[in-house]
Amino acid sequence: MDVFAVPGLPEVRPGDDLAALIESRADLRDDDVLLVASTVVSKAEGRRADLDDFPAGPRAKEIAERLADISGEEKDPRFAQAVLEESTEIIMEAPFLLTATKFGHVGVNAGIDRSNVGDGGADLLLLPERPSESADRIRRNLSADPAVVVTDTSGRPFRHGQRGVAIGWSGIPASRDWRGETDRDGHELEVTVEAVVDELAAAANLVTGEGDDGLPVAVVRDWEFGNHEGSDNLYRDVDGDFVRQALRGWEFARD
Ligand code: GDP
Ligand code: MN
Ligand code: MN
């Protein structure tokens, strides 16, 4: 397969038609996968916000104080308030805020960005409200019919370093299911469900970068999903998420 970034995209503004911006710079094909950084989806959807939009309540003040105490740096309680308002559950409060967003993604600070926020003097960029709907909308506005994946950069438990993940998708299942197929020894695979949208997002992140490259969109060409069952079950239910359950009862303590 080929992975390449779409060149020449401008600074994205609220109300911009991302599909039109992309299509005028890339000849898309129906069997491509188009990967769009959540940053520009959020910008187009007007998800820039100011810290002043989030007057801090008691909980946010408490969290900010605790985080400031731990880090020895000042923490803005309005930022903690923004994270709380974007989240359905606080999974860890310290030494950093790990929360579940309304659409199911678990991330540090609810995925709110303070870099590449764009002009206009805003402080924050919130994630798209419903990224799979965003992907769907972009797809419908294109004249070709590629799969569309909205990505974000995210940290990983157990491992240093960040990589791209999918937070929304349209026109492609999130996973391909290898269960019931056999390995080279003839053993039946029992648990392997491959999160292909995350793998594609990680590949896209290799060419879009994290800084000032100005390359928020990538195309994966000549990759095939293959003959597998698909599934859209990317976000674990709390019931089946034992790590999340364990973290609920865990308290950060410094010795
Ligand atoms: P995130 O991973 O979705 O949080 O986005 P990043 O902040 O890592 O940015 C991904 C890529 O998009 C980088 O190459 C940025 O320079 C680029 N980028 C961010 N915003 C814009 C924009 O409005 N226009 C253009 N052309 N590039 C942007
Ligand atoms: Mn981000
Ligand atoms: Mn990124």
PDB file of C-alpha atoms and ligand atoms in Angstrom:
ATOM      1  CA  MET A   1       0.000   0.000   0.000  1.00  0.00           C
ATOM      2  CA  ASP A   2       0.984   3.657  -0.313  1.00  0.00           C
ATOM      3  CA  VAL A   3       0.564   6.280   2.374  1.00  0.00           C
ATOM      4  CA  PHE A   4       0.874   9.929   1.423  1.00  0.00           C
ATOM      5  CA  ALA A   5      -0.122  13.285   2.848  1.00  0.00           C
ATOM      6  CA  VAL A   6      -2.420  15.665   0.970  1.00  0.00           C
ATOM      7  CA  PRO A   7      -0.322  18.771   0.243  1.00  0.00           C
ATOM      8  CA  GLY A   8      -1.211  22.438   0.389  1.00  0.00           C
ATOM      9  CA  LEU A   9      -4.131  22.551   2.795  1.00  0.00           C
ATOM     10  CA  PRO A  10      -4.719  26.005   4.309  1.00  0.00           C
ATOM     11  CA  GLU A  11      -5.313  26.885   7.955  1.00  0.00           C
ATOM     12  CA  VAL A  12      -8.789  25.443   8.526  1.00  0.00           C
ATOM     13  CA  ARG A  13     -11.511  27.786   9.792  1.00  0.00           C
ATOM     14  CA  PRO A  14     -14.939  27.282  11.329  1.00  0.00           C
ATOM     15  CA  GLY A  15     -17.488  26.378   8.667  1.00  0.00           C
ATOM     16  CA  ASP A  16     -14.888  25.239   6.124  1.00  0.00           C
ATOM     17  CA  ASP A  17     -15.950  22.395   3.829  1.00  0.00           C
ATOM     18  CA  LEU A  18     -13.168  19.890   4.496  1.00  0.00           C
ATOM     19  CA  ALA A  19     -14.305  17.578   1.714  1.00  0.00           C
ATOM     20  CA  ALA A  20     -13.977  20.379  -0.852  1.00  0.00           C
ATOM     21  CA  LEU A  21     -10.603  21.505   0.535  1.00  0.00           C
ATOM     22  CA  ILE A  22      -9.265  17.942   0.315  1.00  0.00           C
ATOM     23  CA  GLU A  23     -10.813  17.004  -3.005  1.00  0.00           C
ATOM     24  CA  SER A  24      -9.306  19.988  -4.796  1.00  0.00           C
ATOM     25  CA  ARG A  25      -5.837  18.805  -3.737  1.00  0.00           C
ATOM     26  CA  ALA A  26      -6.066  15.017  -4.128  1.00  0.00           C
ATOM     27  CA  ASP A  27      -7.530  12.658  -6.721  1.00  0.00           C
ATOM     28  CA  LEU A  28      -9.363  10.331  -4.404  1.00  0.00           C
ATOM     29  CA  ARG A  29     -10.444   6.822  -5.371  1.00  0.00           C
ATOM     30  CA  ASP A  30     -13.327   4.782  -4.028  1.00  0.00           C
ATOM     31  CA  ASP A  31     -11.002   2.179  -2.513  1.00  0.00           C
ATOM     32  CA  ASP A  32      -8.774   4.741  -0.725  1.00  0.00           C
ATOM     33  CA  VAL A  33      -8.845   5.347   3.000  1.00  0.00           C
ATOM     34  CA  LEU A  34      -8.804   9.067   3.803  1.00  0.00           C
ATOM     35  CA  LEU A  35      -7.444   9.906   7.248  1.00  0.00           C
ATOM     36  CA  VAL A  36      -8.226  13.326   8.664  1.00  0.00           C
ATOM     37  CA  ALA A  37      -6.600  14.690  11.838  1.00  0.00           C
ATOM     38  CA  SER A  38      -9.233  15.560  14.430  1.00  0.00           C
ATOM     39  CA  THR A  39      -7.519  18.935  14.773  1.00  0.00           C
ATOM     40  CA  VAL A  40      -8.855  20.140  11.437  1.00  0.00           C
ATOM     41  CA  VAL A  41     -12.221  18.431  11.876  1.00  0.00           C
ATOM     42  CA  SER A  42     -12.586  20.312  15.162  1.00  0.00           C
ATOM     43  CA  LYS A  43     -11.520  23.589  13.580  1.00  0.00           C
ATOM     44  CA  ALA A  44     -14.033  23.167  10.745  1.00  0.00           C
ATOM     45  CA  GLU A  45     -16.763  22.295  13.243  1.00  0.00           C
ATOM     46  CA  GLY A  46     -16.089  25.367  15.365  1.00  0.00           C
ATOM     47  CA  ARG A  47     -14.750  23.440  18.370  1.00  0.00           C
ATOM     48  CA  ARG A  48     -12.264  26.125  19.359  1.00  0.00           C
ATOM     49  CA  ALA A  49     -12.939  27.429  22.838  1.00  0.00           C
ATOM     50  CA  ASP A  50     -11.590  29.922  25.340  1.00  0.00           C
ATOM     51  CA  LEU A  51     -10.688  29.077  28.915  1.00  0.00           C
ATOM     52  CA  ASP A  52     -13.157  31.784  29.936  1.00  0.00           C
ATOM     53  CA  ASP A  53     -15.957  29.637  28.480  1.00  0.00           C
ATOM     54  CA  PHE A  54     -15.379  27.247  31.392  1.00  0.00           C
ATOM     55  CA  PRO A  55     -15.806  29.007  34.751  1.00  0.00           C
ATOM     56  CA  ALA A  56     -14.391  26.526  37.244  1.00  0.00           C
ATOM     57  CA  GLY A  57     -16.690  24.767  39.681  1.00  0.00           C
ATOM     58  CA  PRO A  58     -15.557  23.330  43.023  1.00  0.00           C
ATOM     59  CA  ARG A  59     -14.553  19.953  41.579  1.00  0.00           C
ATOM     60  CA  ALA A  60     -12.382  21.536  38.868  1.00  0.00           C
ATOM     61  CA  LYS A  61     -10.722  23.814  41.420  1.00  0.00           C
ATOM     62  CA  GLU A  62      -9.987  20.862  43.654  1.00  0.00           C
ATOM     63  CA  ILE A  63      -8.500  18.855  40.765  1.00  0.00           C
ATOM     64  CA  ALA A  64      -6.375  21.773  39.536  1.00  0.00           C
ATOM     65  CA  GLU A  65      -5.023  22.379  43.026  1.00  0.00           C
ATOM     66  CA  ARG A  66      -4.107  18.745  43.443  1.00  0.00           C
ATOM     67  CA  LEU A  67      -2.407  18.593  40.042  1.00  0.00           C
ATOM     68  CA  ALA A  68      -0.527  21.815  40.759  1.00  0.00           C
ATOM     69  CA  ASP A  69       0.615  20.407  44.061  1.00  0.00           C
ATOM     70  CA  ILE A  70       1.882  17.217  42.425  1.00  0.00           C
ATOM     71  CA  SER A  71       3.616  18.883  39.457  1.00  0.00           C
ATOM     72  CA  GLY A  72       4.854  22.021  41.164  1.00  0.00           C
ATOM     73  CA  GLU A  73       3.407  23.988  38.228  1.00  0.00           C
ATOM     74  CA  GLU A  74       0.412  26.248  38.125  1.00  0.00           C
ATOM     75  CA  LYS A  75      -2.726  24.514  36.756  1.00  0.00           C
ATOM     76  CA  ASP A  76      -5.659  26.460  35.381  1.00  0.00           C
ATOM     77  CA  PRO A  77      -8.911  25.283  37.018  1.00  0.00           C
ATOM     78  CA  ARG A  78     -10.802  26.421  33.916  1.00  0.00           C
ATOM     79  CA  PHE A  79      -8.898  23.791  31.909  1.00  0.00           C
ATOM     80  CA  ALA A  80      -9.932  21.107  34.412  1.00  0.00           C
ATOM     81  CA  GLN A  81     -13.513  22.377  34.054  1.00  0.00           C
ATOM     82  CA  ALA A  82     -13.314  22.037  30.254  1.00  0.00           C
ATOM     83  CA  VAL A  83     -12.103  18.449  30.640  1.00  0.00           C
ATOM     84  CA  LEU A  84     -14.934  17.650  33.065  1.00  0.00           C
ATOM     85  CA  GLU A  85     -17.534  19.095  30.706  1.00  0.00           C
ATOM     86  CA  GLU A  86     -16.230  17.032  27.771  1.00  0.00           C
ATOM     87  CA  SER A  87     -16.268  13.793  29.779  1.00  0.00           C
ATOM     88  CA  THR A  88     -18.699  11.211  31.047  1.00  0.00           C
ATOM     89  CA  GLU A  89     -16.287   9.642  33.548  1.00  0.00           C
ATOM     90  CA  ILE A  90     -13.080  10.616  35.282  1.00  0.00           C
ATOM     91  CA  ILE A  91     -11.000   7.456  35.333  1.00  0.00           C
ATOM     92  CA  MET A  92      -7.872   8.973  36.892  1.00  0.00           C
ATOM     93  CA  GLU A  93      -7.700  12.379  38.510  1.00  0.00           C
ATOM     94  CA  ALA A  94      -4.004  12.416  39.383  1.00  0.00           C
ATOM     95  CA  PRO A  95      -1.187  12.634  38.439  1.00  0.00           C
ATOM     96  CA  PHE A  96      -3.049  13.515  35.232  1.00  0.00           C
ATOM     97  CA  LEU A  97      -6.666  13.644  34.150  1.00  0.00           C
ATOM     98  CA  LEU A  98      -7.693  10.517  32.250  1.00  0.00           C
ATOM     99  CA  THR A  99     -11.315  10.584  31.202  1.00  0.00           C
ATOM    100  CA  ALA A 100     -13.849   8.952  28.929  1.00  0.00           C
ATOM    101  CA  THR A 101     -15.324  11.284  26.339  1.00  0.00           C
ATOM    102  CA  LYS A 102     -19.003  11.308  25.480  1.00  0.00           C
ATOM    103  CA  PHE A 103     -18.375   9.250  22.343  1.00  0.00           C
ATOM    104  CA  GLY A 104     -16.410   6.542  24.174  1.00  0.00           C
ATOM    105  CA  HIS A 105     -12.744   7.408  23.606  1.00  0.00           C
ATOM    106  CA  VAL A 106     -10.564   7.328  26.728  1.00  0.00           C
ATOM    107  CA  GLY A 107      -7.775   9.886  26.740  1.00  0.00           C
ATOM    108  CA  VAL A 108      -5.705  12.295  28.775  1.00  0.00           C
ATOM    109  CA  ASN A 109      -7.530  15.615  29.245  1.00  0.00           C
ATOM    110  CA  ALA A 110     -10.461  14.335  27.151  1.00  0.00           C
ATOM    111  CA  GLY A 111      -8.278  14.880  24.079  1.00  0.00           C
ATOM    112  CA  ILE A 112      -8.432  18.671  24.434  1.00  0.00           C
ATOM    113  CA  ASP A 113      -5.496  20.217  22.561  1.00  0.00           C
ATOM    114  CA  ARG A 114      -3.573  23.343  23.389  1.00  0.00           C
ATOM    115  CA  SER A 115      -1.249  23.051  20.372  1.00  0.00           C
ATOM    116  CA  ASN A 116      -2.159  23.693  16.710  1.00  0.00           C
ATOM    117  CA  VAL A 117      -5.318  25.399  17.971  1.00  0.00           C
ATOM    118  CA  GLY A 118      -5.090  27.921  15.149  1.00  0.00           C
ATOM    119  CA  ASP A 119      -5.551  31.624  14.811  1.00  0.00           C
ATOM    120  CA  GLY A 120      -8.409  33.552  16.325  1.00  0.00           C
ATOM    121  CA  GLY A 121      -6.834  33.716  19.745  1.00  0.00           C
ATOM    122  CA  ALA A 122      -8.617  30.674  21.149  1.00  0.00           C
ATOM    123  CA  ASP A 123      -6.979  28.735  23.965  1.00  0.00           C
ATOM    124  CA  LEU A 124      -8.370  25.263  23.407  1.00  0.00           C
ATOM    125  CA  LEU A 125      -9.397  22.854  20.702  1.00  0.00           C
ATOM    126  CA  LEU A 126     -12.002  20.324  21.819  1.00  0.00           C
ATOM    127  CA  LEU A 127     -12.341  16.983  20.014  1.00  0.00           C
ATOM    128  CA  PRO A 128     -15.208  16.711  17.530  1.00  0.00           C
ATOM    129  CA  GLU A 129     -18.438  15.945  19.378  1.00  0.00           C
ATOM    130  CA  ARG A 130     -19.273  12.822  17.344  1.00  0.00           C
ATOM    131  CA  PRO A 131     -16.272  11.936  15.193  1.00  0.00           C
ATOM    132  CA  SER A 132     -17.928   9.050  13.327  1.00  0.00           C
ATOM    133  CA  GLU A 133     -20.659  11.453  12.248  1.00  0.00           C
ATOM    134  CA  SER A 134     -17.937  13.885  11.180  1.00  0.00           C
ATOM    135  CA  ALA A 135     -16.318  11.130   9.108  1.00  0.00           C
ATOM    136  CA  ASP A 136     -19.690  10.323   7.595  1.00  0.00           C
ATOM    137  CA  ARG A 137     -20.329  13.958   6.707  1.00  0.00           C
ATOM    138  CA  ILE A 138     -16.933  14.371   5.044  1.00  0.00           C
ATOM    139  CA  ARG A 139     -17.546  11.183   3.091  1.00  0.00           C
ATOM    140  CA  ARG A 140     -20.953  12.262   1.874  1.00  0.00           C
ATOM    141  CA  ASN A 141     -19.549  15.599   0.671  1.00  0.00           C
ATOM    142  CA  LEU A 142     -16.850  13.956  -1.454  1.00  0.00           C
ATOM    143  CA  SER A 143     -17.520  12.946  -5.044  1.00  0.00           C
ATOM    144  CA  ALA A 144     -15.392   9.789  -4.692  1.00  0.00           C
ATOM    145  CA  ASP A 145     -16.398   7.301  -1.986  1.00  0.00           C
ATOM    146  CA  PRO A 146     -13.289   6.452   0.074  1.00  0.00           C
ATOM    147  CA  ALA A 147     -13.496   5.243   3.663  1.00  0.00           C
ATOM    148  CA  VAL A 148     -12.935   8.190   6.025  1.00  0.00           C
ATOM    149  CA  VAL A 149     -11.202   7.950   9.404  1.00  0.00           C
ATOM    150  CA  VAL A 150     -10.871  10.791  11.920  1.00  0.00           C
ATOM    151  CA  THR A 151      -7.626  10.434  13.883  1.00  0.00           C
ATOM    152  CA  ASP A 152      -5.991  11.832  16.983  1.00  0.00           C
ATOM    153  CA  THR A 153      -2.591  11.421  18.553  1.00  0.00           C
ATOM    154  CA  SER A 154      -2.798   9.615  21.835  1.00  0.00           C
ATOM    155  CA  GLY A 155      -0.524   8.242  24.525  1.00  0.00           C
ATOM    156  CA  ARG A 156      -0.410   4.575  25.475  1.00  0.00           C
ATOM    157  CA  PRO A 157      -0.511   2.838  28.801  1.00  0.00           C
ATOM    158  CA  PHE A 158       2.482   0.527  29.394  1.00  0.00           C
ATOM    159  CA  ARG A 159       4.583   2.099  26.620  1.00  0.00           C
ATOM    160  CA  HIS A 160       6.399   5.375  26.097  1.00  0.00           C
ATOM    161  CA  GLY A 161       5.521   7.451  23.084  1.00  0.00           C
ATOM    162  CA  GLN A 162       2.395   8.499  21.272  1.00  0.00           C
ATOM    163  CA  ARG A 163       0.838   7.314  18.023  1.00  0.00           C
ATOM    164  CA  GLY A 164      -2.213   7.946  15.887  1.00  0.00           C
ATOM    165  CA  VAL A 165      -5.517   6.341  16.798  1.00  0.00           C
ATOM    166  CA  ALA A 166      -8.914   6.384  15.129  1.00  0.00           C
ATOM    167  CA  ILE A 167     -11.664   8.214  16.985  1.00  0.00           C
ATOM    168  CA  GLY A 168     -14.295   8.071  14.236  1.00  0.00           C
ATOM    169  CA  TRP A 169     -14.781   6.205  10.958  1.00  0.00           C
ATOM    170  CA  SER A 170     -17.190   5.776   8.093  1.00  0.00           C
ATOM    171  CA  GLY A 171     -17.265   3.406   5.147  1.00  0.00           C
ATOM    172  CA  ILE A 172     -15.026   0.834   6.829  1.00  0.00           C
ATOM    173  CA  PRO A 173     -15.519  -1.443   9.847  1.00  0.00           C
ATOM    174  CA  ALA A 174     -13.319  -0.554  12.822  1.00  0.00           C
ATOM    175  CA  SER A 175     -11.912  -4.068  13.074  1.00  0.00           C
ATOM    176  CA  ARG A 176     -11.456  -7.193  11.049  1.00  0.00           C
ATOM    177  CA  ASP A 177     -12.251 -10.408  12.745  1.00  0.00           C
ATOM    178  CA  TRP A 178      -9.811 -13.298  12.382  1.00  0.00           C
ATOM    179  CA  ARG A 179     -11.675 -15.565  14.768  1.00  0.00           C
ATOM    180  CA  GLY A 180     -12.526 -18.880  13.177  1.00  0.00           C
ATOM    181  CA  GLU A 181      -9.652 -18.584  10.676  1.00  0.00           C
ATOM    182  CA  THR A 182      -6.573 -20.752  11.057  1.00  0.00           C
ATOM    183  CA  ASP A 183      -2.885 -20.107  11.667  1.00  0.00           C
ATOM    184  CA  ARG A 184      -0.066 -21.899   9.840  1.00  0.00           C
ATOM    185  CA  ASP A 185      -0.340 -24.901  12.132  1.00  0.00           C
ATOM    186  CA  GLY A 186      -4.026 -25.307  11.491  1.00  0.00           C
ATOM    187  CA  HIS A 187      -5.014 -23.944  14.899  1.00  0.00           C
ATOM    188  CA  GLU A 188      -8.188 -21.922  14.947  1.00  0.00           C
ATOM    189  CA  LEU A 189      -7.753 -18.297  16.035  1.00  0.00           C
ATOM    190  CA  GLU A 190      -9.958 -17.634  19.031  1.00  0.00           C
ATOM    191  CA  VAL A 191      -9.426 -14.026  20.069  1.00  0.00           C
ATOM    192  CA  THR A 192      -7.791 -12.011  17.289  1.00  0.00           C
ATOM    193  CA  VAL A 193      -9.864  -9.006  16.274  1.00  0.00           C
ATOM    194  CA  GLU A 194      -7.576  -6.547  14.511  1.00  0.00           C
ATOM    195  CA  ALA A 195      -8.330  -2.868  15.054  1.00  0.00           C
ATOM    196  CA  VAL A 196      -7.570  -1.837  11.466  1.00  0.00           C
ATOM    197  CA  VAL A 197      -8.727   1.775  11.817  1.00  0.00           C
ATOM    198  CA  ASP A 198      -6.135   2.302  14.574  1.00  0.00           C
ATOM    199  CA  GLU A 199      -3.430   0.708  12.433  1.00  0.00           C
ATOM    200  CA  LEU A 200      -4.348   2.948   9.506  1.00  0.00           C
ATOM    201  CA  ALA A 201      -4.378   5.986  11.822  1.00  0.00           C
ATOM    202  CA  ALA A 202      -0.902   5.125  13.090  1.00  0.00           C
ATOM    203  CA  ALA A 203       0.348   4.856   9.501  1.00  0.00           C
ATOM    204  CA  ALA A 204      -1.220   8.216   8.646  1.00  0.00           C
ATOM    205  CA  ASN A 205       0.419   9.815  11.657  1.00  0.00           C
ATOM    206  CA  LEU A 206       3.807   8.837  10.207  1.00  0.00           C
ATOM    207  CA  VAL A 207       3.295  11.237   7.305  1.00  0.00           C
ATOM    208  CA  THR A 208       1.235  13.999   8.957  1.00  0.00           C
ATOM    209  CA  GLY A 209       3.605  14.671  11.846  1.00  0.00           C
ATOM    210  CA  GLU A 210       2.836  16.470  15.094  1.00  0.00           C
ATOM    211  CA  GLY A 211       4.250  19.931  14.677  1.00  0.00           C
ATOM    212  CA  ASP A 212       4.112  22.645  12.064  1.00  0.00           C
ATOM    213  CA  ASP A 213       4.175  20.445   8.934  1.00  0.00           C
ATOM    214  CA  GLY A 214       0.698  21.599   7.960  1.00  0.00           C
ATOM    215  CA  LEU A 215      -0.278  18.113   6.785  1.00  0.00           C
ATOM    216  CA  PRO A 216      -3.502  17.126   8.549  1.00  0.00           C
ATOM    217  CA  VAL A 217      -4.783  14.663   5.929  1.00  0.00           C
ATOM    218  CA  ALA A 218      -3.335  11.403   4.624  1.00  0.00           C
ATOM    219  CA  VAL A 219      -4.432   8.900   2.008  1.00  0.00           C
ATOM    220  CA  VAL A 220      -3.852   5.157   2.237  1.00  0.00           C
ATOM    221  CA  ARG A 221      -4.041   3.637  -1.244  1.00  0.00           C
ATOM    222  CA  ASP A 222      -4.072   0.007  -2.420  1.00  0.00           C
ATOM    223  CA  TRP A 223      -4.766  -1.473   0.982  1.00  0.00           C
ATOM    224  CA  GLU A 224      -7.451  -4.118   1.215  1.00  0.00           C
ATOM    225  CA  PHE A 225      -9.671  -4.995   4.136  1.00  0.00           C
ATOM    226  CA  GLY A 226      -9.851  -8.503   2.699  1.00  0.00           C
ATOM    227  CA  ASN A 227     -12.414 -11.203   3.158  1.00  0.00           C
ATOM    228  CA  HIS A 228     -13.147 -10.965   6.879  1.00  0.00           C
ATOM    229  CA  GLU A 229     -16.054 -10.211   9.117  1.00  0.00           C
ATOM    230  CA  GLY A 230     -15.996  -6.630  10.366  1.00  0.00           C
ATOM    231  CA  SER A 231     -16.958  -5.046  13.651  1.00  0.00           C
ATOM    232  CA  ASP A 232     -17.424  -1.495  14.911  1.00  0.00           C
ATOM    233  CA  ASN A 233     -16.753  -2.410  18.505  1.00  0.00           C
ATOM    234  CA  LEU A 234     -13.647  -0.323  19.176  1.00  0.00           C
ATOM    235  CA  TYR A 235     -14.487   1.220  22.532  1.00  0.00           C
ATOM    236  CA  ARG A 236     -14.780  -1.317  25.323  1.00  0.00           C
ATOM    237  CA  ASP A 237     -17.904  -1.403  27.473  1.00  0.00           C
ATOM    238  CA  VAL A 238     -17.031  -0.644  31.087  1.00  0.00           C
ATOM    239  CA  ASP A 239     -18.346  -4.108  32.023  1.00  0.00           C
ATOM    240  CA  GLY A 240     -15.670  -5.823  29.953  1.00  0.00           C
ATOM    241  CA  ASP A 241     -12.896  -3.304  30.635  1.00  0.00           C
ATOM    242  CA  PHE A 242     -11.000  -4.666  33.633  1.00  0.00           C
ATOM    243  CA  VAL A 243      -8.159  -2.157  33.436  1.00  0.00           C
ATOM    244  CA  ARG A 244     -10.644   0.706  33.622  1.00  0.00           C
ATOM    245  CA  GLN A 245     -12.432  -0.957  36.507  1.00  0.00           C
ATOM    246  CA  ALA A 246      -9.143  -1.406  38.366  1.00  0.00           C
ATOM    247  CA  LEU A 247      -8.209   2.242  37.811  1.00  0.00           C
ATOM    248  CA  ARG A 248     -11.516   3.365  39.299  1.00  0.00           C
ATOM    249  CA  GLY A 249     -10.423   2.080  42.672  1.00  0.00           C
ATOM    250  CA  TRP A 250      -6.834   3.301  42.406  1.00  0.00           C
ATOM    251  CA  GLU A 251      -5.491   6.416  44.163  1.00  0.00           C
ATOM    252  CA  PHE A 252      -2.301   8.241  43.235  1.00  0.00           C
ATOM    253  CA  ALA A 253      -0.057   8.636  46.254  1.00  0.00           C
ATOM    254  CA  ARG A 254       3.449  10.047  46.482  1.00  0.00           C
ATOM    255  CA  ASP A 255       5.762   8.512  48.987  1.00  0.00           C
TER     256      ASP A 255
HETATM  257  P1  GDP B   1      -4.019  15.888  16.107  1.00  0.00           P
HETATM  258  O1  GDP B   1      -3.133  14.685  16.048  1.00  0.00           O
HETATM  259  O2  GDP B   1      -5.341  15.663  15.436  1.00  0.00           O
HETATM  260  O3  GDP B   1      -4.182  16.437  17.491  1.00  0.00           O
HETATM  261  O4  GDP B   1      -3.330  17.059  15.225  1.00  0.00           O
HETATM  262  P2  GDP B   1      -1.838  17.664  15.303  1.00  0.00           P
HETATM  263  O5  GDP B   1      -1.841  18.917  16.133  1.00  0.00           O
HETATM  264  O6  GDP B   1      -0.863  16.608  15.671  1.00  0.00           O
HETATM  265  O7  GDP B   1      -1.626  18.059  13.785  1.00  0.00           O
HETATM  266  C1  GDP B   1      -1.537  17.085  12.755  1.00  0.00           C
HETATM  267  C2  GDP B   1      -1.001  17.727  11.491  1.00  0.00           C
HETATM  268  O8  GDP B   1      -1.933  18.695  10.992  1.00  0.00           O
HETATM  269  C3  GDP B   1       0.316  18.507  11.672  1.00  0.00           C
HETATM  270  O9  GDP B   1       1.071  18.337  10.476  1.00  0.00           O
HETATM  271  C4  GDP B   1      -0.145  19.972  11.802  1.00  0.00           C
HETATM  272  O10 GDP B   1       0.866  20.886  11.401  1.00  0.00           O
HETATM  273  C5  GDP B   1      -1.301  19.974  10.834  1.00  0.00           C
HETATM  274  N1  GDP B   1      -2.346  20.992  11.051  1.00  0.00           N
HETATM  275  C6  GDP B   1      -3.025  21.286  12.182  1.00  0.00           C
HETATM  276  N2  GDP B   1      -3.969  22.219  11.947  1.00  0.00           N
HETATM  277  C7  GDP B   1      -3.878  22.540  10.623  1.00  0.00           C
HETATM  278  C8  GDP B   1      -4.587  23.441   9.742  1.00  0.00           C
HETATM  279  O11 GDP B   1      -5.522  24.148  10.129  1.00  0.00           O
HETATM  280  N3  GDP B   1      -4.177  23.470   8.430  1.00  0.00           N
HETATM  281  C9  GDP B   1      -3.150  22.699   7.957  1.00  0.00           C
HETATM  282  N4  GDP B   1      -2.819  22.771   6.670  1.00  0.00           N
HETATM  283  N5  GDP B   1      -2.483  21.837   8.751  1.00  0.00           N
HETATM  284  C10 GDP B   1      -2.836  21.761  10.058  1.00  0.00           C
HETATM  285 MN    MN B   2      -5.050  15.958  19.291  1.00  0.00          MN
HETATM  286 MN    MN B   3      -1.131  14.629  16.176  1.00  0.00          MN
END
